[in-house]
Amino acid sequence: MSDIMGLIYTGEMDTRLRELTAVRAIAAVPILARYRLIDFPLSSMVNSGIRNIGVIMQRNYRSLLDHLGSGKEWDLHGKRAGLTILPPFLTKDSVGVYEGMLDALHSNLPYLRSSKEKYIVLTNSFMLYSADFEDMVEEHEKSGADITLMYSKDPGIRRSGQGKYCEVQEDGTVTQIEVDPMISRFDNTMLEVFCMRRELLISLIDLSTSRGHYHFTRQMLQGGVNDKSMKVHGYECKSKVWSIDSVEAYYQCSMDLLNPENRETIFPEGRPVLTKLRDEMPTRYLPGAHVSNSLIADGCVIEGNVENCVLFRSVRVAKGASIRNSIVMQDGRIDSMAEVNHVIMDKQASVRESTRLIGAANYPVLVSKGLTV
Amino acid sequence: MLRKKRCVAMLLAGGQGSRLGILTSHMAKPAVPFGGKYRIIDFPLSNCANSGIDVVGVLTQYRPLELNAYIGSGAPWDLDLSSGGAFVLPPYQTGASGTWYKGTANAIYQNIAFIAQYNPDYVLILSGDHIYKMDYAAMLKHHIRHEADLTVAVRQVPWEEASRFGIMNTDANDTIVEFEEKPKNPKSNNASMGVYIFSWDKLRSYLEADEADPKSSNDFGKNIIPKMLNDGCKLTAYTFSGYWKDVGTIASLWEANMDILEERPEIDLHDKSWRIYARNEGYLPQYIDQGAELNRCLITEGCQISGSVTHSICSTGVVVEKGAQIIDSVLMPGVRVAAGARVVRSIIAENAIIGEGARVGEADGDIAVVGIGVTVAPGAAVAAGVQYEPNHGG
């Protein structure tokens, strides 16, 4: 039995994803033809032998609940441990709207207390990466630190005016933390993935909330590093990382992962990314189909041109239609002779016959769920 | 105590399927892959799930390992229930004796105790080697309406083929008046599909009587049904008119695979109201490379296609490298076809590797087969009709 428990926080602010998160929590945003974002941290945890996993929910979590179900697809439906869904609730101290991750953790203290594992791995839900949390906890233990945070030197996830950055010494000690700077002085972007002893987290939550702190990094961690009351260690993420923090980042990530080398870093051999199944038949390619450099899920019917695209389950591309550099989510339809370029189509969206819908590489057009153009 | 069930299904999956040659040298026929992501047994199991039958006993005997692992807890078909589910039932030793299943009827006889746990009113008997979508609940309604002791599902086959089947001759009310096994001069073309619904008390007494008869070959078609007819039991025929294909031979397995490549296949696997469920593994979406050519083909999760695929099926996890050509063929899960190889009118079994520039099959002639995990050396040729499995004397 693993001595590590996992906790995924899905309450992030997500307005930069526009309509993609109008209908769902960011953790439930569909990505890469058959996954949702939460599949990546969740699968990394399961692949690291973690059996007790909690998912803290906050916003619009209907589709997230539907996706996770009993946790069966991740083998988390057992009796001894498994998936625990932690939705917000009204108490005498809280109205169920979390101010920040620390606040959310405070509301879920009973779950943390009743768990038995020595260590806890805490992650957000909008970063795409592959991690071996056993390795992270091992390094944490060796370092003698109170808290270990994961960081990446990947320049692709740096953002002006947002993000959390840290200074890491040669021995791995974190000496400074910056939150949302316009220009960061450090190369290391924090992934908002942490590990520590479970008991320590419980006492830190208690201490910090008693001081009126709600934010894990900005208040608790940064404070601890600044006044040297906390020993914080940095663990470098071994895979490439994509931060899905805007529509453009979402689009770029999808296009990047058409490249097989990029796919290999987040889908390593022997560590499958698991997701909810839909039992679609294989995809049918009929006469007229011309497909190039595309990731395609099962259940599609393709009779037109598809180039540099990500097609989710049951997408139909009719005869004479042409779709390039685009993402089409589940049940999308491109009717005959339509032309689509640089577009993200949310679930059940369709583009009618002979319609042209053209975005730009740095500003893809976003078609909302269920909309017909 | 188990909840009483109205109808329990028993799926005969013990057949060796020797006519499938090297495809069944490692596994029972029902475990053979079909249609890109399915196995043959997914069809009867999904039919059960879609018909609301939630106790399915799967009788295995020949090379059961693959099938046992595949069925597992029954979860892919929603058959992992505390009040029922899918159960793999191999023959077993009892205190006094223990025998292999001697025939189809004996296989059910040996599992009377299993069925009796649920105290059902009806028992549905299925076989695990047909591709079809059928609502067993509609057949059960027919059985109840006719107050029958046994209902046999029949389909009308072309007259010239009728002498290959068990033929049910009926009166105007669907009552079976005569049963002829492979008649030379058939009187009707109502062929038995090997799908039966028995009223449980009748089935139980006939199985017990049949077991007591040392001359019986313990077979439903040869013994039980003729005996019931003889005794004046009420037998009715239930006519099924949808797609149904026996996939007992290499040629028919290949044909059934080709059938789903049709523009409008007779069996619609897109149908959301009657899904065919299968055990899925964590594969990536399929990746279609630059320069790939796809024409009337089915491609499944986990595939990486860089070559040309025409009128063929690429099952889960298949890799077709640049310059490779696949025509009129079925590539089963995990097959790799290296650059410049050409596969025509062939079935390539699971995890086989076709080396660079190799040639398998020919544009006319019989279907070529490459066995499970077999490697065809670069530049080598496998002729039409050959079953290539060097380590098994093939």
Coordinates of N, CA, C and O in Angstrom, one line a residue, chain B residues 27 31-39 281 283 300-301 303 313-319 330-336 348-352 372-373:
Chain B
M27 N -6.0 -19.2 -28.5 CA -7.2 -18.7 -27.7 C -8.5 -19.4 -28.3 O -8.5 -19.9 -29.4
A31 N -12.7 -15.4 -28.3 CA -11.8 -14.3 -27.9 C -11.1 -13.7 -29.1 O -10.3 -12.8 -29.0
V32 N -11.4 -14.2 -30.3 CA -10.7 -13.7 -31.5 C -11.1 -12.3 -31.8 O -12.3 -11.9 -31.8
P33 N -10.1 -11.4 -32.1 CA -10.5 -10.0 -32.4 C -11.3 -9.8 -33.6 O -11.2 -10.6 -34.6
F34 N -12.2 -8.8 -33.6 CA -13.0 -8.5 -34.7 C -13.3 -7.0 -34.8 O -13.5 -6.3 -33.8
G35 N -13.3 -6.5 -36.1 CA -13.8 -5.2 -36.3 C -13.0 -4.0 -35.7 O -13.6 -3.0 -35.5
G36 N -11.7 -4.2 -35.5 CA -10.9 -3.1 -35.0 C -10.7 -3.0 -33.5 O -9.6 -2.9 -33.0
K37 N -11.8 -3.1 -32.8 CA -11.6 -3.0 -31.3 C -12.5 -4.0 -30.5 O -12.5 -3.9 -29.3
Y38 N -13.1 -4.9 -31.2 CA -14.0 -5.9 -30.5 C -13.3 -7.2 -30.5 O -12.4 -7.5 -31.2
R39 N -13.9 -8.1 -29.7 CA -13.7 -9.6 -29.9 C -15.1 -10.2 -30.2 O -16.1 -9.6 -29.8
E281 N -8.3 -0.4 -23.4 CA -7.1 -0.1 -22.7 C -6.7 1.4 -22.9 O -7.3 2.1 -23.7
Y283 N -5.2 3.6 -24.6 CA -4.4 4.0 -25.8 C -4.6 5.5 -26.1 O -5.6 6.1 -25.8
T300 N -8.3 2.5 -35.5 CA -8.7 2.5 -34.1 C -7.7 3.2 -33.2 O -6.6 3.5 -33.6
E301 N -8.1 3.5 -32.0 CA -7.2 4.2 -31.0 C -5.9 3.5 -31.0 O -5.8 2.3 -31.1
C303 N -3.5 3.6 -33.0 CA -2.8 3.4 -34.3 C -1.9 4.6 -34.7 O -2.2 5.7 -34.3
I313 N -8.9 -2.9 -42.2 CA -9.2 -2.6 -40.8 C -7.9 -2.6 -40.0 O -7.2 -3.6 -40.0
C314 N -7.6 -1.5 -39.4 CA -6.4 -1.4 -38.5 C -6.9 -1.4 -37.0 O -7.6 -0.4 -36.6
S315 N -6.7 -2.5 -36.3 CA -7.2 -2.6 -34.9 C -6.3 -1.8 -34.0 O -5.3 -1.2 -34.4
T316 N -6.7 -1.8 -32.7 CA -6.0 -1.0 -31.7 C -4.5 -1.1 -31.7 O -4.0 -2.2 -31.8
G317 N -3.8 0.0 -31.7 CA -2.4 0.0 -31.6 C -1.6 -0.5 -32.8 O -0.4 -0.8 -32.7
V318 N -2.2 -0.5 -34.0 CA -1.5 -0.9 -35.2 C -0.6 0.2 -35.7 O -0.9 1.4 -35.6
V319 N 0.6 -0.2 -36.1 CA 1.5 0.8 -36.7 C 1.7 0.4 -38.2 O 2.1 -0.7 -38.5
V330 N -7.2 -7.4 -42.7 CA -7.5 -7.1 -41.3 C -6.2 -7.2 -40.5 O -5.6 -8.2 -40.5
L331 N -5.8 -6.0 -39.9 CA -4.7 -6.1 -39.0 C -5.2 -6.1 -37.6 O -5.9 -5.1 -37.2
M332 N -4.9 -7.2 -36.9 CA -5.4 -7.3 -35.5 C -4.6 -6.4 -34.5 O -3.6 -5.9 -34.9
P333 N -5.0 -6.3 -33.3 CA -4.4 -5.4 -32.4 C -2.8 -5.6 -32.3 O -2.3 -6.7 -32.2
G334 N -2.1 -4.4 -32.3 CA -0.7 -4.5 -32.0 C 0.2 -4.9 -33.2 O 1.4 -5.0 -33.0
V335 N -0.4 -5.0 -34.4 CA 0.4 -5.4 -35.5 C 1.3 -4.2 -36.0 O 0.8 -3.1 -35.9
R336 N 2.5 -4.5 -36.4 CA 3.3 -3.5 -37.0 C 3.7 -3.9 -38.4 O 4.2 -5.0 -38.7
I348 N -3.8 -10.5 -40.3 CA -2.5 -10.5 -39.6 C -2.9 -10.5 -38.1 O -3.6 -9.6 -37.6
A349 N -2.6 -11.6 -37.4 CA -3.0 -11.8 -36.0 C -2.2 -10.9 -35.1 O -1.2 -10.3 -35.4
E350 N -2.7 -10.8 -33.8 CA -2.2 -9.9 -32.9 C -0.7 -9.9 -32.7 O 0.0 -10.9 -32.7
N351 N -0.2 -8.7 -32.6 CA 1.3 -8.4 -32.4 C 2.2 -9.0 -33.4 O 3.4 -9.1 -33.1
A352 N 1.7 -9.4 -34.5 CA 2.7 -9.9 -35.6 C 3.4 -8.7 -36.2 O 2.9 -7.5 -36.1
I372 N -0.2 -15.2 -34.4 CA 0.0 -14.3 -33.3 C 1.4 -14.1 -33.0 O 2.2 -15.1 -32.8
G373 N 1.9 -12.9 -32.9 CA 3.3 -12.6 -32.5 C 4.3 -13.0 -33.5 O 5.5 -12.9 -33.2

